[in-house]
N, CA, C and O atoms as a DFTB+ gen file, in Angstrom:
756 C
 N C O
     1  1      16.849     -93.942      47.538
     2  2      17.388     -92.629      47.801
     3  2      18.912     -92.634      47.708
     4  3      19.505     -91.711      47.150
     5  1      19.547     -93.675      48.254
     6  2      21.006     -93.767      48.213
     7  2      21.501     -93.880      46.772
     8  3      22.540     -93.321      46.418
     9  1      20.745     -94.611      45.943
    10  2      21.129     -94.750      44.530
    11  2      21.079     -93.397      43.833
    12  3      21.954     -93.082      43.027
    13  1      20.057     -92.589      44.139
    14  2      19.946     -91.258      43.538
    15  2      21.118     -90.372      43.958
    16  3      21.691     -89.656      43.136
    17  1      21.467     -90.426      45.237
    18  2      22.596     -89.629      45.709
    19  2      23.887     -90.047      45.020
    20  3      24.705     -89.204      44.653
    21  1      24.063     -91.335      44.849
    22  2      25.264     -91.823      44.164
    23  2      25.267     -91.349      42.719
    24  3      26.300     -90.911      42.214
    25  1      24.120     -91.433      42.048
    26  2      24.031     -90.978      40.659
    27  2      24.313     -89.480      40.562
    28  3      25.022     -89.039      39.658
    29  1      23.765     -88.705      41.485
    30  2      24.020     -87.262      41.482
    31  2      25.504     -86.998      41.699
    32  3      26.098     -86.167      41.012
    33  1      26.099     -87.702      42.647
    34  2      27.518     -87.531      42.915
    35  2      28.352     -87.871      41.682
    36  3      29.264     -87.124      41.327
    37  1      28.046     -88.994      41.026
    38  2      28.785     -89.413      39.828
    39  2      28.627     -88.375      38.724
    40  3      29.595     -88.054      38.034
    41  1      27.414     -87.844      38.549
    42  2      27.168     -86.838      37.516
    43  2      27.969     -85.569      37.800
    44  3      28.642     -85.044      36.913
    45  1      27.896     -85.079      39.034
    46  2      28.608     -83.854      39.400
    47  2      30.113     -84.052      39.266
    48  3      30.805     -83.175      38.749
    49  1      30.626     -85.182      39.718
    50  2      32.067     -85.457      39.602
    51  2      32.482     -85.501      38.132
    52  3      33.521     -84.958      37.758
    53  1      31.674     -86.141      37.314
    54  2      31.975     -86.212      35.884
    55  2      31.952     -84.840      35.233
    56  3      32.814     -84.523      34.413
    57  1      30.965     -84.024      35.597
    58  2      30.867     -82.682      35.041
    59  2      32.079     -81.842      35.436
    60  3      32.673     -81.161      34.599
    61  1      32.440     -81.897      36.715
    62  2      33.588     -81.126      37.176
    63  2      34.865     -81.590      36.502
    64  3      35.711     -80.770      36.145
    65  1      35.012     -82.879      36.325
    66  2      36.185     -83.413      35.641
    67  2      36.225     -82.932      34.192
    68  3      37.279     -82.551      33.685
    69  1      35.061     -82.953      33.529
    70  2      34.971     -82.514      32.140
    71  2      35.288     -81.029      32.039
    72  3      36.063     -80.620      31.174
    73  1      34.689     -80.204      32.925
    74  2      34.910     -78.765      32.881
    75  2      36.374     -78.422      33.120
    76  3      36.931     -77.541      32.465
    77  1      36.980     -79.112      34.048
    78  2      38.365     -78.788      34.359
    79  2      39.310     -79.245      33.259
    80  3      40.485     -78.878      33.272
    81  1      38.826     -80.036      32.307
    82  2      39.713     -80.552      31.265
    83  2      40.340     -79.443      30.441
    84  3      41.467     -79.606      29.972
    85  1      39.657     -78.320      30.244
    86  2      40.271     -77.258      29.451
    87  2      41.163     -76.372      30.303
    88  3      41.819     -75.472      29.777
    89  1      41.201     -76.602      31.585
    90  2      42.096     -75.854      32.462
    91  2      43.355     -76.657      32.771
    92  3      44.348     -76.098      33.237
    93  1      43.320     -77.966      32.514
    94  2      44.492     -78.807      32.760
    95  2      45.424     -78.738      31.558
    96  3      44.974     -78.458      30.447
    97  1      46.691     -78.983      31.757
    98  2      47.613     -78.971      30.632
    99  2      47.330     -80.095      29.646
   100  3      47.034     -81.224      30.037
   101  1      47.424     -79.773      28.379
   102  2      47.332     -80.758      27.314
   103  2      48.567     -80.590      26.465
   104  3      48.492     -80.001      25.387
   105  1      49.697     -81.086      26.916
   106  2      50.937     -80.868      26.192
   107  2      50.904     -81.509      24.802
   108  3      50.292     -82.555      24.586
   109  1      51.576     -80.849      23.885
   110  2      51.670     -81.376      22.532
   111  2      52.374     -82.723      22.552
   112  3      53.231     -82.976      23.399
   113  1      52.014     -83.562      21.633
   114  2      52.634     -84.876      21.470
   115  2      52.524     -85.741      22.721
   116  3      53.342     -86.638      22.926
   117  1      51.516     -85.481      23.564
   118  2      51.276     -86.258      24.779
   119  2      52.468     -86.282      25.723
   120  3      52.599     -87.223      26.506
   121  1      53.326     -85.298      25.679
   122  2      54.452     -85.214      26.612
   123  2      53.930     -84.603      27.898
   124  3      53.565     -83.427      27.921
   125  1      53.889     -85.373      28.952
   126  2      53.336     -84.918      30.222
   127  2      54.135     -83.770      30.817
   128  3      53.599     -83.000      31.615
   129  1      55.394     -83.637      30.450
   130  2      56.213     -82.593      31.042
   131  2      56.376     -81.386      30.129
   132  3      57.151     -80.483      30.445
   133  1      55.668     -81.346      29.004
   134  2      55.829     -80.237      28.068
   135  2      55.396     -78.936      28.724
   136  3      54.399     -78.893      29.445
   137  1      56.141     -77.898      28.472
   138  2      55.822     -76.570      28.974
   139  2      55.623     -75.663      27.771
   140  3      55.981     -76.032      26.653
   141  1      55.049     -74.465      27.989
   142  2      54.923     -73.555      26.852
   143  2      56.261     -73.338      26.151
   144  3      56.316     -73.257      24.924
   145  1      57.329     -73.245      26.925
   146  2      58.647     -73.022      26.324
   147  2      59.066     -74.180      25.415
   148  3      59.681     -73.949      24.374
   149  1      58.747     -75.413      25.788
   150  2      59.166     -76.559      24.987
   151  2      58.366     -76.690      23.699
   152  3      58.779     -77.403      22.784
   153  1      57.232     -76.012      23.618
   154  2      56.438     -76.032      22.393
   155  2      56.556     -74.716      21.637
   156  3      55.890     -74.518      20.620
   157  1      57.393     -73.825      22.125
   158  2      57.619     -72.557      21.441
   159  2      56.688     -71.435      21.853
   160  3      56.823     -70.315      21.360
   161  1      55.751     -71.703      22.739
   162  2      54.857     -70.634      23.198
   163  2      55.583     -69.700      24.149
   164  3      56.448     -70.124      24.916
   165  1      55.222     -68.422      24.092
   166  2      55.712     -67.457      25.074
   167  2      54.570     -67.030      25.998
   168  3      54.769     -66.233      26.915
   169  1      53.376     -67.564      25.748
   170  2      52.220     -67.357      26.622
   171  2      51.880     -68.704      27.245
   172  3      52.347     -69.752      26.798
   173  1      51.057     -68.650      28.289
   174  2      50.635     -69.905      28.928
   175  2      49.172     -69.792      29.326
   176  3      48.602     -68.701      29.339
   177  1      48.569     -70.937      29.651
   178  2      47.187     -70.962      30.110
   179  2      47.046     -70.042      31.314
   180  3      47.895     -70.016      32.205
   181  1      45.955     -69.291      31.316
   182  2      45.689     -68.356      32.401
   183  2      46.160     -66.946      32.108
   184  3      45.699     -65.999      32.745
   185  1      47.076     -66.786      31.149
   186  2      47.516     -65.446      30.751
   187  2      46.392     -64.727      30.014
   188  3      45.559     -65.361      29.367
   189  1      46.374     -63.408      30.115
   190  2      45.491     -62.629      29.247
   191  2      46.014     -62.763      27.828
   192  3      47.218     -62.671      27.589
   193  1      45.103     -62.981      26.890
   194  2      45.517     -63.117      25.493
   195  2      46.049     -61.776      24.996
   196  3      45.434     -60.738      25.241
   197  1      47.182     -61.786      24.303
   198  2      47.696     -60.546      23.736
   199  2      46.676     -59.963      22.743
   200  3      46.083     -60.689      21.945
   201  1      46.490     -58.657      22.811
   202  2      45.520     -58.010      21.930
   203  2      46.188     -57.580      20.632
   204  3      47.361     -57.205      20.614
   205  1      45.426     -57.639      19.552
   206  2      45.928     -57.230      18.243
   207  2      44.768     -56.849      17.346
   208  3      43.610     -57.166      17.620
   209  1      45.106     -56.167      16.277
   210  2      44.157     -55.828      15.214
   211  2      44.720     -56.436      13.941
   212  3      45.916     -56.325      13.674
   213  1      43.861     -57.079      13.154
   214  2      44.311     -57.698      11.907
   215  2      43.207     -57.561      10.867
   216  3      42.083     -57.162      11.172
   217  1      43.555     -57.898       9.642
   218  2      42.602     -57.852       8.539
   219  2      42.442     -59.238       7.926
   220  3      43.393     -60.013       7.831
   221  1      41.214     -59.524       7.515
   222  2      40.939     -60.794       6.837
   223  2      41.380     -60.701       5.386
   224  3      41.776     -59.636       4.912
   225  1      41.310     -61.808       4.697
   226  2      41.639     -61.829       3.265
   227  2      40.652     -60.990       2.462
   228  3      40.925     -60.646       1.312
   229  1      39.503     -60.656       3.060
   230  2      38.501     -59.801       2.414
   231  2      38.575     -58.356       2.906
   232  3      37.642     -57.580       2.704
   233  1      39.687     -57.997       3.551
   234  2      39.949     -56.642       4.041
   235  2      39.035     -56.188       5.170
   236  3      38.875     -54.987       5.389
   237  1      38.438     -57.124       5.884
   238  2      37.624     -56.771       7.044
   239  2      38.537     -56.701       8.265
   240  3      39.382     -57.572       8.475
   241  1      38.353     -55.649       9.068
   242  2      39.180     -55.504      10.269
   243  2      38.631     -56.365      11.400
   244  3      37.418     -56.453      11.593
   245  1      39.533     -56.997      12.145
   246  2      39.154     -57.774      13.323
   247  2      40.011     -57.280      14.479
   248  3      41.238     -57.246      14.388
   249  1      39.338     -56.891      15.582
   250  2      40.028     -56.479      16.799
   251  2      39.748     -57.523      17.865
   252  3      38.595     -57.743      18.236
   253  1      40.780     -58.156      18.351
   254  2      40.588     -59.201      19.353
   255  2      39.854     -58.652      20.581
   256  3      39.012     -59.346      21.151
   257  1      40.156     -57.436      20.989
   258  2      39.514     -56.845      22.175
   259  2      38.000     -56.755      22.001
   260  3      37.262     -56.870      22.980
   261  1      37.531     -56.555      20.788
   262  2      36.097     -56.434      20.532
   263  2      35.358     -57.760      20.702
   264  3      34.133     -57.776      20.813
   265  1      36.092     -58.863      20.724
   266  2      35.477     -60.185      20.844
   267  2      35.407     -60.682      22.283
   268  3      34.882     -61.765      22.542
   269  1      35.940     -59.885      23.230
   270  2      35.912     -60.293      24.634
   271  2      34.469     -60.512      25.057
   272  3      33.576     -59.755      24.676
   273  1      34.254     -61.541      25.840
   274  2      32.897     -61.932      26.224
   275  2      32.447     -63.167      25.470
   276  3      31.426     -63.769      25.802
   277  1      33.219     -63.547      24.444
   278  2      32.952     -64.766      23.695
   279  2      34.168     -65.668      23.738
   280  3      35.238     -65.262      24.190
   281  1      34.000     -66.894      23.268
   282  2      35.094     -67.856      23.177
   283  2      35.730     -67.688      21.799
   284  3      35.035     -67.611      20.786
   285  1      37.057     -67.632      21.778
   286  2      37.785     -67.372      20.538
   287  2      38.787     -68.497      20.301
   288  3      39.466     -68.945      21.225
   289  1      38.868     -68.943      19.059
   290  2      39.885     -69.907      18.657
   291  2      40.744     -69.258      17.581
   292  3      40.235     -68.789      16.564
   293  1      42.052     -69.237      17.816
   294  2      43.010     -68.780      16.817
   295  2      43.795     -69.994      16.351
   296  3      44.332     -70.743      17.166
   297  1      43.861     -70.190      15.038
   298  2      44.615     -71.302      14.477
   299  2      45.729     -70.721      13.625
   300  3      45.476     -70.204      12.537
   301  1      46.965     -70.804      14.113
   302  2      48.107     -70.268      13.377
   303  2      48.515     -71.272      12.310
   304  3      48.685     -72.459      12.586
   305  1      48.671     -70.770      11.076
   306  2      48.818     -71.647       9.929
   307  2      49.687     -71.007       8.852
   308  3      50.065     -69.841       8.965
   309  1      50.000     -71.767       7.816
   310  2      50.692     -71.279       6.624
   311  2      50.492     -72.306       5.511
   312  3      50.329     -73.497       5.775
   313  1      50.507     -71.840       4.284
   314  2      50.227     -72.725       3.150
   315  2      51.256     -73.833       2.979
   316  3      50.929     -74.900       2.460
   317  1      52.486     -73.601       3.404
   318  2      53.557     -74.580       3.251
   319  2      53.525     -75.672       4.309
   320  3      54.287     -76.634       4.223
   321  1      52.661     -75.539       5.300
   322  2      52.610     -76.459       6.439
   323  2      51.700     -77.655       6.128
   324  3      50.483     -77.501       6.027
   325  1      52.288     -78.832       5.978
   326  2      51.490     -80.023       5.651
   327  2      50.574     -80.421       6.809
   328  3      49.469     -80.910       6.575
   329  1      51.016     -80.222       8.049
   330  2      50.169     -80.542       9.198
   331  2      48.962     -79.603       9.231
   332  3      47.849     -80.027       9.544
   333  1      49.184     -78.332       8.908
   334  2      48.080     -77.365       8.834
   335  2      47.059     -77.815       7.789
   336  3      45.852     -77.785       8.033
   337  1      47.548     -78.222       6.643
   338  2      46.654     -78.663       5.564
   339  2      45.821     -79.876       5.984
   340  3      44.682     -80.033       5.545
   341  1      46.388     -80.726       6.829
   342  2      45.638     -81.884       7.328
   343  2      44.644     -81.472       8.409
   344  3      43.542     -82.014       8.479
   345  1      45.027     -80.521       9.246
   346  2      44.182     -80.118      10.370
   347  2      43.025     -79.204       9.955
   348  3      41.936     -79.302      10.520
   349  1      43.238     -78.336       9.001
   350  2      42.237     -77.321       8.673
   351  2      40.886     -77.898       8.235
   352  3      39.856     -77.389       8.676
   353  1      40.841     -78.926       7.398
   354  2      39.528     -79.502       7.069
   355  2      38.829     -80.104       8.294
   356  3      37.600     -80.119       8.359
   357  1      39.599     -80.595       9.253
   358  2      39.017     -81.141      10.487
   359  2      38.471     -80.001      11.346
   360  3      37.396     -80.123      11.935
   361  1      39.210     -78.897      11.416
   362  2      38.696     -77.720      12.124
   363  2      37.406     -77.255      11.457
   364  3      36.433     -76.928      12.137
   365  1      37.399     -77.227      10.143
   366  2      36.194     -76.819       9.392
   367  2      35.004     -77.690       9.756
   368  3      33.938     -77.174      10.095
   369  1      35.175     -79.008       9.689
   370  2      34.033     -79.911       9.878
   371  2      33.650     -80.118      11.336
   372  3      32.464     -80.197      11.656
   373  1      34.637     -80.206      12.224
   374  2      34.323     -80.562      13.608
   375  2      34.198     -79.372      14.559
   376  3      33.668     -79.513      15.661
   377  1      34.679     -78.210      14.141
   378  2      34.574     -77.038      15.011
   379  2      33.756     -75.939      14.332
   380  3      32.724     -75.524      14.859
   381  1      34.201     -75.469      13.183
   382  2      33.519     -74.344      12.543
   383  2      32.065     -74.660      12.208
   384  3      31.174     -73.868      12.516
   385  1      31.817     -75.798      11.587
   386  2      30.431     -76.126      11.224
   387  2      29.557     -76.323      12.466
   388  3      28.353     -76.071      12.419
   389  1      30.137     -76.761      13.548
   390  2      29.399     -76.985      14.796
   391  2      29.053     -75.679      15.499
   392  3      27.954     -75.543      16.035
   393  1      29.976     -74.712      15.505
   394  2      29.815     -73.510      16.325
   395  2      29.584     -72.211      15.556
   396  3      29.315     -71.184      16.178
   397  1      29.678     -72.221      14.242
   398  2      29.671     -70.953      13.509
   399  2      28.402     -70.127      13.711
   400  3      28.434     -68.907      13.551
   401  1      27.300     -70.761      14.055
   402  2      26.058     -70.024      14.300
   403  2      25.952     -69.509      15.728
   404  3      25.025     -68.767      16.053
   405  1      26.885     -69.892      16.574
   406  2      26.864     -69.459      17.967
   407  2      27.463     -68.054      18.061
   408  3      28.641     -67.876      17.754
   409  1      26.685     -67.058      18.477
   410  2      27.205     -65.683      18.543
   411  2      28.308     -65.505      19.588
   412  3      28.978     -64.472      19.607
   413  1      28.501     -66.496      20.450
   414  2      29.534     -66.412      21.479
   415  2      30.820     -67.138      21.082
   416  3      31.676     -67.390      21.930
   417  1      30.958     -67.474      19.796
   418  2      32.145     -68.178      19.334
   419  2      32.712     -67.501      18.097
   420  3      31.972     -67.117      17.192
   421  1      34.033     -67.359      18.067
   422  2      34.742     -66.825      16.903
   423  2      35.936     -67.723      16.609
   424  3      36.607     -68.203      17.522
   425  1      36.186     -67.939      15.342
   426  2      37.323     -68.744      14.895
   427  2      38.016     -67.996      13.772
   428  3      37.382     -67.537      12.823
   429  1      39.340     -67.882      13.900
   430  2      40.141     -67.246      12.864
   431  2      41.410     -68.052      12.649
   432  3      42.104     -68.409      13.601
   433  1      41.704     -68.332      11.388
   434  2      43.040     -68.800      11.051
   435  2      43.898     -67.534      10.995
   436  3      43.414     -66.475      10.596
   437  1      45.148     -67.640      11.388
   438  2      46.091     -66.524      11.295
   439  2      47.232     -67.019      10.422
   440  3      48.052     -67.832      10.850
   441  1      47.274     -66.514       9.184
   442  2      48.267     -67.001       8.231
   443  2      49.587     -66.256       8.406
   444  3      49.641     -65.026       8.379
   445  1      50.635     -67.029       8.583
   446  2      51.950     -66.497       8.920
   447  2      52.761     -66.113       7.684
   448  3      53.138     -66.966       6.881
   449  1      53.018     -64.826       7.551
   450  2      53.994     -64.267       6.598
   451  2      53.759     -64.642       5.140
   452  3      54.702     -64.967       4.419
   453  1      52.500     -64.596       4.705
   454  2      52.228     -64.882       3.297
   455  2      51.318     -63.798       2.720
   456  3      50.467     -63.263       3.431
   457  1      51.488     -63.478       1.456
   458  2      50.608     -62.492       0.817
   459  2      49.231     -63.102       0.522
   460  3      49.090     -64.318       0.396
   461  1      48.244     -62.248       0.417
   462  2      46.878     -62.711       0.186
   463  2      46.779     -63.520      -1.110
   464  3      45.945     -64.421      -1.208
   465  1      47.605     -63.218      -2.090
   466  2      47.589     -63.959      -3.359
   467  2      47.970     -65.423      -3.163
   468  3      47.541     -66.285      -3.931
   469  1      48.754     -65.702      -2.162
   470  2      49.133     -67.081      -1.861
   471  2      48.103     -67.744      -0.937
   472  3      47.882     -68.953      -1.010
   473  1      47.480     -66.946      -0.076
   474  2      46.528     -67.477       0.896
   475  2      45.221     -67.908       0.234
   476  3      44.652     -68.931       0.614
   477  1      44.746     -67.168      -0.726
   478  2      43.444     -67.510      -1.352
   479  2      43.443     -68.915      -1.964
   480  3      42.488     -69.657      -1.733
   481  1      44.465     -69.320      -2.734
   482  2      44.479     -70.703      -3.234
   483  2      44.584     -71.725      -2.094
   484  3      44.025     -72.817      -2.187
   485  1      45.294     -71.374      -1.028
   486  2      45.421     -72.229       0.153
   487  2      44.042     -72.459       0.776
   488  3      43.712     -73.587       1.142
   489  1      43.248     -71.416       0.899
   490  2      41.885     -71.530       1.429
   491  2      41.056     -72.453       0.537
   492  3      40.326     -73.314       1.029
   493  1      41.173     -72.265      -0.770
   494  2      40.424     -73.108      -1.715
   495  2      40.868     -74.572      -1.624
   496  3      40.035     -75.478      -1.643
   497  1      42.168     -74.795      -1.527
   498  2      42.696     -76.167      -1.435
   499  2      42.205     -76.889      -0.185
   500  3      41.867     -78.071      -0.243
   501  1      42.165     -76.188       0.941
   502  2      41.769     -76.814       2.207
   503  2      40.257     -76.814       2.406
   504  3      39.745     -77.444       3.331
   505  1      39.540     -76.096       1.523
   506  2      38.071     -76.051       1.549
   507  2      37.517     -75.522       2.878
   508  3      36.491     -75.995       3.367
   509  1      38.215     -74.532       3.452
   510  2      37.715     -73.948       4.692
   511  2      36.825     -72.752       4.380
   512  3      36.988     -72.091       3.354
   513  1      35.887     -72.484       5.275
   514  2      35.014     -71.321       5.121
   515  2      35.160     -70.350       6.287
   516  3      34.556     -69.277       6.269
   517  1      35.954     -70.705       7.304
   518  2      36.147     -69.776       8.410
   519  2      37.142     -68.689       7.983
   520  3      37.969     -68.917       7.100
   521  1      37.062     -67.511       8.609
   522  2      37.894     -66.384       8.176
   523  2      39.382     -66.593       8.447
   524  3      39.784     -67.249       9.408
   525  1      40.177     -66.008       7.560
   526  2      41.628     -66.077       7.663
   527  2      42.169     -64.660       7.825
   528  3      41.870     -63.771       7.028
   529  1      42.968     -64.467       8.868
   530  2      43.602     -63.174       9.124
   531  2      44.995     -63.154       8.517
   532  3      45.684     -64.173       8.472
   533  1      45.397     -61.982       8.054
   534  2      46.722     -61.802       7.488
   535  2      47.695     -61.403       8.588
   536  3      47.395     -60.535       9.407
   537  1      48.846     -62.033       8.603
   538  2      49.931     -61.698       9.525
   539  2      51.216     -61.634       8.690
   540  3      52.113     -62.463       8.846
   541  1      51.287     -60.619       7.787
   542  2      52.353     -60.606       6.785
   543  2      53.771     -60.506       7.342
   544  3      54.712     -60.986       6.710
   545  1      53.937     -59.899       8.503
   546  2      55.278     -59.772       9.067
   547  2      55.475     -60.631      10.316
   548  3      56.529     -60.571      10.951
   549  1      54.461     -61.432      10.671
   550  2      54.562     -62.336      11.807
   551  2      54.405     -61.670      13.162
   552  3      54.690     -62.297      14.182
   553  1      53.961     -60.417      13.206
   554  2      53.835     -59.706      14.489
   555  2      52.808     -60.363      15.409
   556  3      53.026     -60.444      16.618
   557  1      51.702     -60.829      14.855
   558  2      50.679     -61.486      15.688
   559  2      51.238     -62.797      16.230
   560  3      51.117     -63.084      17.421
   561  1      51.846     -63.587      15.359
   562  2      52.427     -64.859      15.773
   563  2      53.399     -64.659      16.934
   564  3      53.393     -65.421      17.901
   565  1      54.248     -63.609      16.824
   566  2      55.279     -63.362      17.840
   567  2      54.691     -62.876      19.169
   568  3      55.413     -62.815      20.165
   569  1      53.412     -62.531      19.210
   570  2      52.756     -62.214      20.481
   571  2      52.485     -63.485      21.289
   572  3      52.358     -63.439      22.512
   573  1      52.400     -64.626      20.584
   574  2      52.037     -65.892      21.205
   575  2      53.188     -66.898      21.276
   576  3      53.253     -67.707      22.201
   577  1      54.092     -66.842      20.297
   578  2      55.134     -67.873      20.212
   579  2      56.447     -67.267      19.737
   580  3      56.491     -66.164      19.193
   581  1      57.511     -68.023      19.959
   582  2      58.822     -67.620      19.462
   583  2      58.781     -67.517      17.944
   584  3      58.066     -68.269      17.283
   585  1      59.536     -66.602      17.407
   586  2      59.479     -66.308      15.977
   587  2      59.657     -67.540      15.089
   588  3      58.966     -67.672      14.079
   589  1      60.565     -68.437      15.446
   590  2      60.831     -69.605      14.611
   591  2      60.210     -70.888      15.167
   592  3      60.658     -71.988      14.844
   593  1      59.179     -70.745      16.003
   594  2      58.577     -71.907      16.674
   595  2      57.736     -72.773      15.753
   596  3      57.536     -73.953      16.041
   597  1      57.244     -72.231      14.673
   598  2      56.490     -73.025      13.704
   599  2      55.003     -73.122      13.973
   600  3      54.519     -72.860      15.075
   601  1      54.312     -73.502      12.943
   602  2      52.875     -73.734      12.963
   603  2      52.683     -75.221      12.711
   604  3      53.665     -75.843      12.306
   605  1      51.597     -75.833      12.892
   606  2      50.291     -75.381      13.300
   607  2      50.210     -75.315      14.815
   608  3      50.854     -76.090      15.522
   609  1      49.410     -74.378      15.299
   610  2      49.149     -74.257      16.726
   611  2      47.798     -73.577      16.887
   612  3      47.406     -72.738      16.076
   613  1      47.089     -73.957      17.954
   614  2      45.769     -73.400      18.235
   615  2      45.777     -72.782      19.622
   616  3      46.398     -73.301      20.550
   617  1      45.073     -71.659      19.744
   618  2      44.933     -70.960      21.009
   619  2      43.440     -70.794      21.264
   620  3      42.720     -70.232      20.438
   621  1      42.982     -71.286      22.408
   622  2      41.582     -71.112      22.813
   623  2      41.560     -70.042      23.902
   624  3      42.291     -70.131      24.888
   625  1      40.721     -69.038      23.714
   626  2      40.616     -67.907      24.628
   627  2      39.213     -67.910      25.224
   628  3      38.226     -68.010      24.495
   629  1      39.125     -67.801      26.544
   630  2      37.821     -67.850      27.206
   631  2      37.117     -66.488      27.166
   632  3      37.647     -65.519      26.624
   633  1      35.929     -66.435      27.741
   634  2      35.095     -65.242      27.689
   635  2      35.696     -64.050      28.426
   636  3      35.325     -62.906      28.164
   637  1      36.619     -64.313      29.342
   638  2      37.276     -63.231      30.073
   639  2      38.542     -62.748      29.363
   640  3      39.228     -61.849      29.849
   641  1      38.845     -63.346      28.219
   642  2      40.042     -62.953      27.484
   643  2      41.302     -63.656      27.947
   644  3      42.409     -63.225      27.626
   645  1      41.143     -64.748      28.707
   646  2      42.280     -65.518      29.210
   647  2      42.509     -66.743      28.322
   648  3      41.564     -67.305      27.768
   649  1      43.750     -67.140      28.197
   650  2      44.081     -68.323      27.406
   651  2      43.662     -69.562      28.192
   652  3      44.108     -69.777      29.319
   653  1      42.806     -70.368      27.586
   654  2      42.280     -71.572      28.237
   655  2      43.014     -72.831      27.774
   656  3      43.111     -73.804      28.523
   657  1      43.530     -72.816      26.544
   658  2      44.200     -74.016      26.025
   659  2      45.135     -73.626      24.890
   660  3      44.852     -72.716      24.110
   661  1      46.248     -74.332      24.817
   662  2      47.242     -74.158      23.761
   663  2      47.544     -75.527      23.169
   664  3      47.741     -76.493      23.905
   665  1      47.581     -75.614      21.846
   666  2      47.982     -76.868      21.212
   667  2      49.126     -76.597      20.250
   668  3      49.336     -75.471      19.799
   669  1      49.845     -77.643      19.954
   670  2      50.941     -77.560      18.987
   671  2      50.916     -78.836      18.167
   672  3      50.860     -79.939      18.711
   673  1      50.958     -78.674      16.856
   674  2      50.816     -79.766      15.902
   675  2      49.407     -80.357      16.001
   676  3      48.562     -79.835      16.729
   677  1      49.160     -81.432      15.277
   678  2      47.819     -82.006      15.267
   679  2      47.867     -83.398      15.872
   680  3      48.471     -84.311      15.310
   681  1      47.235     -83.547      17.004
   682  2      47.104     -84.826      17.684
   683  2      45.611     -85.070      17.867
   684  3      44.920     -84.241      18.459
   685  1      45.109     -86.189      17.371
   686  2      43.671     -86.458      17.386
   687  2      43.073     -86.422      18.798
   688  3      41.993     -85.864      18.995
   689  1      43.761     -87.011      19.777
   690  2      43.248     -86.997      21.156
   691  2      43.215     -85.580      21.713
   692  3      42.230     -85.170      22.328
   693  1      44.290     -84.838      21.495
   694  2      44.347     -83.457      21.975
   695  2      43.275     -82.615      21.285
   696  3      42.663     -81.749      21.910
   697  1      43.051     -82.869      20.001
   698  2      42.025     -82.150      19.242
   699  2      40.649     -82.386      19.880
   700  3      39.861     -81.451      20.020
   701  1      40.365     -83.629      20.263
   702  2      39.108     -83.945      20.942
   703  2      38.981     -83.201      22.259
   704  3      37.899     -82.730      22.609
   705  1      40.087     -83.095      22.993
   706  2      40.068     -82.352      24.253
   707  2      39.845     -80.866      24.005
   708  3      39.220     -80.182      24.815
   709  1      40.359     -80.370      22.883
   710  2      40.142     -78.967      22.538
   711  2      38.658     -78.718      22.263
   712  3      38.118     -77.691      22.674
   713  1      38.005     -79.638      21.582
   714  2      36.567     -79.503      21.341
   715  2      35.810     -79.533      22.654
   716  3      34.883     -78.746      22.849
   717  1      36.189     -80.429      23.563
   718  2      35.556     -80.473      24.885
   719  2      35.752     -79.156      25.625
   720  3      34.837     -78.672      26.291
   721  1      36.922     -78.588      25.513
   722  2      37.216     -77.311      26.161
   723  2      36.300     -76.215      25.609
   724  3      35.708     -75.452      26.372
   725  1      36.190     -76.144      24.289
   726  2      35.316     -75.141      23.668
   727  2      33.883     -75.349      24.133
   728  3      33.208     -74.393      24.514
   729  1      33.410     -76.604      24.104
   730  2      32.046     -76.912      24.581
   731  2      31.830     -76.390      25.989
   732  3      30.838     -75.713      26.260
   733  1      32.759     -76.704      26.889
   734  2      32.565     -76.316      28.290
   735  2      32.636     -74.804      28.458
   736  3      31.884     -74.244      29.256
   737  1      33.525     -74.125      27.723
   738  2      33.607     -72.673      27.833
   739  2      32.351     -71.990      27.302
   740  3      31.939     -70.954      27.824
   741  1      31.749     -72.560      26.277
   742  2      30.530     -71.955      25.730
   743  2      29.330     -72.147      26.671
   744  3      28.372     -71.376      26.620
   745  1      29.386     -73.159      27.515
   746  2      28.302     -73.393      28.471
   747  2      28.376     -72.474      29.697
   748  3      27.380     -72.284      30.395
   749  1      29.559     -71.907      29.952
   750  2      29.715     -71.024      31.101
   751  2      29.038     -69.697      30.782
   752  3      29.237     -69.133      29.706
   753  1      28.260     -69.218      31.696
   754  2      27.568     -67.918      31.473
   755  2      28.377     -66.797      32.027
   756  3      27.969     -65.639      31.939
């Protein structure tokens, strides 16, 4: 009986630790003292995600407010960004292919200040199949980060419309924690 109680305790402690992982800070570049300001963000975990309306490269309208109740990932990107080009195929294989059939998950790349004629070859080069939103004047980007803060960056939004995680640049360990965060948020009812 004591062994069972210990196992239950270990399981519950592990679960709570795992769940809280997307609520704890995951600073870019493993800097324990990084703040949203030091990574160029003007939003922080726990904030309500700024609402916006945008169009995909196929002219489909997307309203962030309409997605509330699901987990949302925004990946800010641009064709000139070499880190974005490295990260996007990983997002495709490790996140989009895993969750795209889940009706409670949405993923959008948000392309910063580029015309659709430039974005389409970028999509083909990176071999992504997740939707790309147009942000031709950077207005969406500026809702989340300083105008000259740069890409790549990812924003995970929970079912209540609150920011659960922010990343900057591509760090393999942080990327794994982002996947854990998405997993745990999708399990919450």
